[in-house]
Short mmCIF file of C-alpha atoms in Angstrom, two decimals:
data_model
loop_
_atom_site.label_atom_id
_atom_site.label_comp_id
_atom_site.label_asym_id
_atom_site.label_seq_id
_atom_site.Cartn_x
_atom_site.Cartn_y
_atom_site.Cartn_z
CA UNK A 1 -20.65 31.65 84.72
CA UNK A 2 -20.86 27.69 84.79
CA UNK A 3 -17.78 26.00 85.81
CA UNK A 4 -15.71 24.60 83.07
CA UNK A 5 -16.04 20.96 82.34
CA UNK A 6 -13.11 18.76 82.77
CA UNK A 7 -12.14 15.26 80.83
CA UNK A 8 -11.21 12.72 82.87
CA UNK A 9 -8.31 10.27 82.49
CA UNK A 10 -9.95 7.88 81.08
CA UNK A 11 -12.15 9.45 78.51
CA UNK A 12 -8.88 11.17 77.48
CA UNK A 13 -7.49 7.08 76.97
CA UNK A 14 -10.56 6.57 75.27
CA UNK A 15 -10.00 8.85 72.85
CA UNK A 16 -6.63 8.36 71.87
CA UNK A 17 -7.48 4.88 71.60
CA UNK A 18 -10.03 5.98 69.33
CA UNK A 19 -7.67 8.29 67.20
CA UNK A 20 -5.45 5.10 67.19
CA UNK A 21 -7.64 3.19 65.60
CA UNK A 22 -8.33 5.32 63.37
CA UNK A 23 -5.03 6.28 62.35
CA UNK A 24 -4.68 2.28 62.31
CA UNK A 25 -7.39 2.02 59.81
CA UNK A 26 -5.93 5.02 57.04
CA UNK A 27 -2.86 3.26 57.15
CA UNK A 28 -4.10 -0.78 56.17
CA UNK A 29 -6.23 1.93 53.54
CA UNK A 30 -3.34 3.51 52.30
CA UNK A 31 -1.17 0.36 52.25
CA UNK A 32 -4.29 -1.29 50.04
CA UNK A 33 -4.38 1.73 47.63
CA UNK A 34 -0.22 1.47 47.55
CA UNK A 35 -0.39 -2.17 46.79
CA UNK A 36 -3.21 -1.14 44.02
CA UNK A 37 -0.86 1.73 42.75
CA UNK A 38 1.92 -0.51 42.23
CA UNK A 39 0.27 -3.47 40.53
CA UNK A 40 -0.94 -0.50 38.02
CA UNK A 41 2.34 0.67 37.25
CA UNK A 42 3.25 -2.90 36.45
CA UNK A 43 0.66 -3.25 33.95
CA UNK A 44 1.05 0.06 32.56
CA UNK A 45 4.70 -1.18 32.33
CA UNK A 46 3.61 -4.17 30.57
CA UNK A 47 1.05 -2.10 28.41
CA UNK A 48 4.09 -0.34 27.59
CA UNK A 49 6.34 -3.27 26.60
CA UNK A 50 3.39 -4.46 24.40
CA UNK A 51 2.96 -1.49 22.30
CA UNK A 52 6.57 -1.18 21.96
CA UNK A 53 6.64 -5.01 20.60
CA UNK A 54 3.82 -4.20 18.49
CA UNK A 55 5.20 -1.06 17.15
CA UNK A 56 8.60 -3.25 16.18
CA UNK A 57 6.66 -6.39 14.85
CA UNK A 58 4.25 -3.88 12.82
CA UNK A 59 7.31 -2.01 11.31
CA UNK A 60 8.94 -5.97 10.80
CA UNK A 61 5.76 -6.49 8.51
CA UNK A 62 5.87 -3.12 6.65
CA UNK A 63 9.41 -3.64 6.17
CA UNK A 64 8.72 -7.39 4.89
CA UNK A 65 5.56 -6.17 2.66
CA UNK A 66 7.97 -3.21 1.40
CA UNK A 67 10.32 -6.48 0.26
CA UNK A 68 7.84 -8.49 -1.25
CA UNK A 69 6.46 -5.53 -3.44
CA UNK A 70 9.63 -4.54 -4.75
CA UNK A 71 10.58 -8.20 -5.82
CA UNK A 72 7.37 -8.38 -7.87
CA UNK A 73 7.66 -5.30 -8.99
CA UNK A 74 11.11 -6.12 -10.29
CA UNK A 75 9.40 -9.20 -12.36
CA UNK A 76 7.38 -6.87 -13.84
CA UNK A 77 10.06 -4.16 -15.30
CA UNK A 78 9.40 -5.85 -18.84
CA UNK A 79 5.67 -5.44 -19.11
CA UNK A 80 3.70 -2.85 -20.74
CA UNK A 81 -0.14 -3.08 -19.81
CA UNK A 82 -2.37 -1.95 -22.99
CA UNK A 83 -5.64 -0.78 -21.73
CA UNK A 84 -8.67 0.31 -23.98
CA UNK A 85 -7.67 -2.01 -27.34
CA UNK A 86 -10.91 -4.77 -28.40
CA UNK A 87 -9.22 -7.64 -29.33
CA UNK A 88 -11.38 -10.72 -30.80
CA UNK A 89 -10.48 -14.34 -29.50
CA UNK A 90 -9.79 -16.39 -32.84
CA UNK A 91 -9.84 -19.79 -32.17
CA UNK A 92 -12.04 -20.45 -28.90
CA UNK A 93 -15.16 -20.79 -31.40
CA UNK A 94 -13.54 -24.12 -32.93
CA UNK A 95 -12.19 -25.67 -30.18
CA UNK A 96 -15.58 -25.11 -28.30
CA UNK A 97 -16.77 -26.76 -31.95
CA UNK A 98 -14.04 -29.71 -32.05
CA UNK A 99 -13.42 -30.37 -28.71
CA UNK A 100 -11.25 -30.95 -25.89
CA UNK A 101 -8.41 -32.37 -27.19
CA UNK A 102 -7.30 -29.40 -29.50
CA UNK A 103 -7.37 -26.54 -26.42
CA UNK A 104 -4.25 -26.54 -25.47
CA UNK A 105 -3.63 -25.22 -29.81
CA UNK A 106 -6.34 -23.48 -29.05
CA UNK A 107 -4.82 -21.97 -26.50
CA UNK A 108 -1.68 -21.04 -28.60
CA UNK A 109 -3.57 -19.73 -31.36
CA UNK A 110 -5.26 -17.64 -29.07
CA UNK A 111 -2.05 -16.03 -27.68
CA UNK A 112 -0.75 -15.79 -31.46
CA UNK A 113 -4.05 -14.28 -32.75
CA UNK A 114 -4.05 -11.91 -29.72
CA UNK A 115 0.03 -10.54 -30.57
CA UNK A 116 -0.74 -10.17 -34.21
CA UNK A 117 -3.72 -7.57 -33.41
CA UNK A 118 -1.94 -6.23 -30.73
CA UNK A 119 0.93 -5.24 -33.04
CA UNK A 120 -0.90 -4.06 -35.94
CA UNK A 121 -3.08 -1.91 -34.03
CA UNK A 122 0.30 0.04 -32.73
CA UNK A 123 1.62 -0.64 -36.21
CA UNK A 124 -1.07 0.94 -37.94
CA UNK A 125 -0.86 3.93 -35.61
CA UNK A 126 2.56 4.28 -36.51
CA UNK A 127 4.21 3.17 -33.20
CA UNK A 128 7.46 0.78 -33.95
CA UNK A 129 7.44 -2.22 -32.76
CA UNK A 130 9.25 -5.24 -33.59
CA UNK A 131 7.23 -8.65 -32.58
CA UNK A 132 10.27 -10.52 -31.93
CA UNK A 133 11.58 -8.52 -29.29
CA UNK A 134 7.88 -9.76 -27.62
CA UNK A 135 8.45 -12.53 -24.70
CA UNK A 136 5.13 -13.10 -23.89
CA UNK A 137 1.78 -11.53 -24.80
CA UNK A 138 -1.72 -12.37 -22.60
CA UNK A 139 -4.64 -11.05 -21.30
CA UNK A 140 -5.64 -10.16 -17.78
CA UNK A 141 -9.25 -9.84 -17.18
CA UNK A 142 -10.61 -6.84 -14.88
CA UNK A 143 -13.91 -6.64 -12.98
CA UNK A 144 -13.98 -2.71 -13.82
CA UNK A 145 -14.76 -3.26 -17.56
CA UNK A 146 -15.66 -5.05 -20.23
CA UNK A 147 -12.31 -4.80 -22.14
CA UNK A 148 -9.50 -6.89 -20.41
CA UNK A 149 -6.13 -5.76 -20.22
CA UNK A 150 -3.28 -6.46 -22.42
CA UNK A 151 -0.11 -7.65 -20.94
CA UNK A 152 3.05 -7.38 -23.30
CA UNK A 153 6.31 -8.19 -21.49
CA UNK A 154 9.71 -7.80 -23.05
CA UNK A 155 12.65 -10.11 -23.61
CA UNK A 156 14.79 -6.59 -22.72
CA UNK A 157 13.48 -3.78 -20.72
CA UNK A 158 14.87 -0.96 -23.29
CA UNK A 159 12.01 -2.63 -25.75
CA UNK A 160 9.66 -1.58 -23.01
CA UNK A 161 11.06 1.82 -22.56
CA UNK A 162 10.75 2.48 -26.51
CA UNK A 163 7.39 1.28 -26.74
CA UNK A 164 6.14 3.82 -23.92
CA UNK A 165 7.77 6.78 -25.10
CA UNK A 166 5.50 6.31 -27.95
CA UNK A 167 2.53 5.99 -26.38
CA UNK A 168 1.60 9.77 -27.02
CA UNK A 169 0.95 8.70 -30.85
CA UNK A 170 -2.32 6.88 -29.40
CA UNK A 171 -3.69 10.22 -28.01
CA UNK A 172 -7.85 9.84 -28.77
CA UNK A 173 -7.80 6.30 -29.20
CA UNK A 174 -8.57 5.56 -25.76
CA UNK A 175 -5.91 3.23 -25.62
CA UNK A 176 -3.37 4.04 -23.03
CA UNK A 177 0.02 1.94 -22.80
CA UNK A 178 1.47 1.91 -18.78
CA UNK A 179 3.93 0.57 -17.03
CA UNK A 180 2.63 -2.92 -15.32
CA UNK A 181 2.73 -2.08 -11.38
CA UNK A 182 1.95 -4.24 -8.57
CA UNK A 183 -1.25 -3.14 -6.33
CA UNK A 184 0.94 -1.40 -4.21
CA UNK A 185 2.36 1.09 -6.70
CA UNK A 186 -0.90 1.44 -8.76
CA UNK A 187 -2.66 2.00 -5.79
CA UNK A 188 0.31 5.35 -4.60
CA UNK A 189 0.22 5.92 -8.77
CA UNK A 190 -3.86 6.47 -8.73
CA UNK A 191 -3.63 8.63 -5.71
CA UNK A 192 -1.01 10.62 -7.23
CA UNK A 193 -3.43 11.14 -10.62
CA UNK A 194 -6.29 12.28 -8.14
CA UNK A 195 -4.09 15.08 -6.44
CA UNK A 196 -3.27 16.02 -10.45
CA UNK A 197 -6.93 16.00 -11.16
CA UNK A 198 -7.42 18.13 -8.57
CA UNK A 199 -4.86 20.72 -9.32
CA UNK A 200 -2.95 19.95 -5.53
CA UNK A 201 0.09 19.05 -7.68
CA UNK A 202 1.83 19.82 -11.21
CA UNK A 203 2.10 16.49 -12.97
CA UNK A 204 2.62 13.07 -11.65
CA UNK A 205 4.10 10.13 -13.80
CA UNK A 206 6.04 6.40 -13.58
CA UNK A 207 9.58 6.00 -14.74
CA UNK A 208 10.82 2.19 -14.07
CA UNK A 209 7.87 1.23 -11.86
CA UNK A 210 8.45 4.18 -10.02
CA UNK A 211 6.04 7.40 -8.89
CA UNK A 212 6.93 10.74 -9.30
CA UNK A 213 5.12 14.05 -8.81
CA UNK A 214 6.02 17.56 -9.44
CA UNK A 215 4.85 19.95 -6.84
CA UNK A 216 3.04 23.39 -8.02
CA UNK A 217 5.40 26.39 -7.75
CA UNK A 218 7.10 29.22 -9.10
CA UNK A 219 10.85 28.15 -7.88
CA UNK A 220 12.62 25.33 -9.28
CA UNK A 221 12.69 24.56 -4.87
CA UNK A 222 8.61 24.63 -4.79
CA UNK A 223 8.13 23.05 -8.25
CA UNK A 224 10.88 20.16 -7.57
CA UNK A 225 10.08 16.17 -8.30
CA UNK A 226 9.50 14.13 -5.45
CA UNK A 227 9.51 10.17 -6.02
CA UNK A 228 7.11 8.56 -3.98
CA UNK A 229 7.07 5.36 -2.10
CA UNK A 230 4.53 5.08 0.10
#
């Protein structure tokens, strides 16, 4: 049996030196990685604090764009749009023919010309309407067709009101009267008419600029009217 080896002194200094270094170098390591750790919390911190500004300023902005809407919407309460109706411009012809001094009678005549048709079309499909109760009558062209839209606004709302409640009299004349909504609200109104189209809801209609829907359901709780704003 060999003799068992024995460590001397100083290879037993040597190695704890050794070990000391080592144990020297994990903990500069470890302080490095700390130091790391720490600057990542602080921008994960910061990260944080962003977002959360973000997430206020972007709700600011909704809140703002949420303002904005409803005060044009509220100069629009008066309008009825008239989609659908050809109307024939009376008096660009001659002032093309005369020249430029007469467009801005032109220009009247036009608007004139326009309310007259306007009127006796509903007129003539027995809708009542009374052309002084009219405050101002114009078109507004749209890329989507070839037939601009017809923009009558009210001197009192309750004109408006009366006019629209007889705008089932015009059913197959593909002519539709509507209440005139900002881009906003036609935008929430069209959606609503797709989810009707595809039978996800009962009925959907505007009441004073606003969107409603009835849901689909046998209780008065499943089938209630929800007004929608956004």
């Amino acid at each position: 049996m060999p003799p068992k080896k024995t460590t001397s002194k100083a290879e037993m200094e040597n190695e704890m030196q050794d070990i000391r270094k080592s144990l020297n170098h994990l903990t500069e390591e470890l302080f490095k990685v700390t130091h790391q750790l720490t600057k990542l919390m602080g921008l994960f911190d910061e990260v944080k604090q962003l977002r959360d500004l973000i997430k206020e300023k972007d709700q600011t902005i909704n809140e703002l764009e949420m303002r904005i809407d409803q005060l044009e919407q509220y100069t629009r309460m008066e309008d009825v749009i008239i989609t659908g109706l050809s109307v024939k411009p009376r008096s660009y012809a001659k002032a093309a023919a005369v020249g430029r001094n007469v467009s801005v009678v032109a220009d009247i005549e036009d608007v004139q010309s326009l309310e007259r048709q306007v009127v006796t079309f509903l007129m003539g499909k027995d809708i009542h309407l009374d052309a002084n109760n009219i405050a101002v009558c114009h078109t507004l062209p749209r890329k989507d067709t070839k037939q601009p839209a017809i923009i009558l606004s009210f001197v009192n709302r309750k004109y408006k009101i009366d006019l629209l409640r007889q705008g089932r009299k015009l059913k197959g004349t593909n002519v539709y009267l509507n209440e005139h909504l900002t881009k906003r609200n036609a935008e929430i109104a069209r959606e609503a008419r797709m989810l009707r189209r595809n039978d996800k809801i009962k009925a959907t209609w505007t009441r004073n600029c606003k969107i409603f829907i009835q849901l689909k359901g046998s209780t008065p709780e499943q089938a209630r009217v929800i007004l929608i704003r956004h």
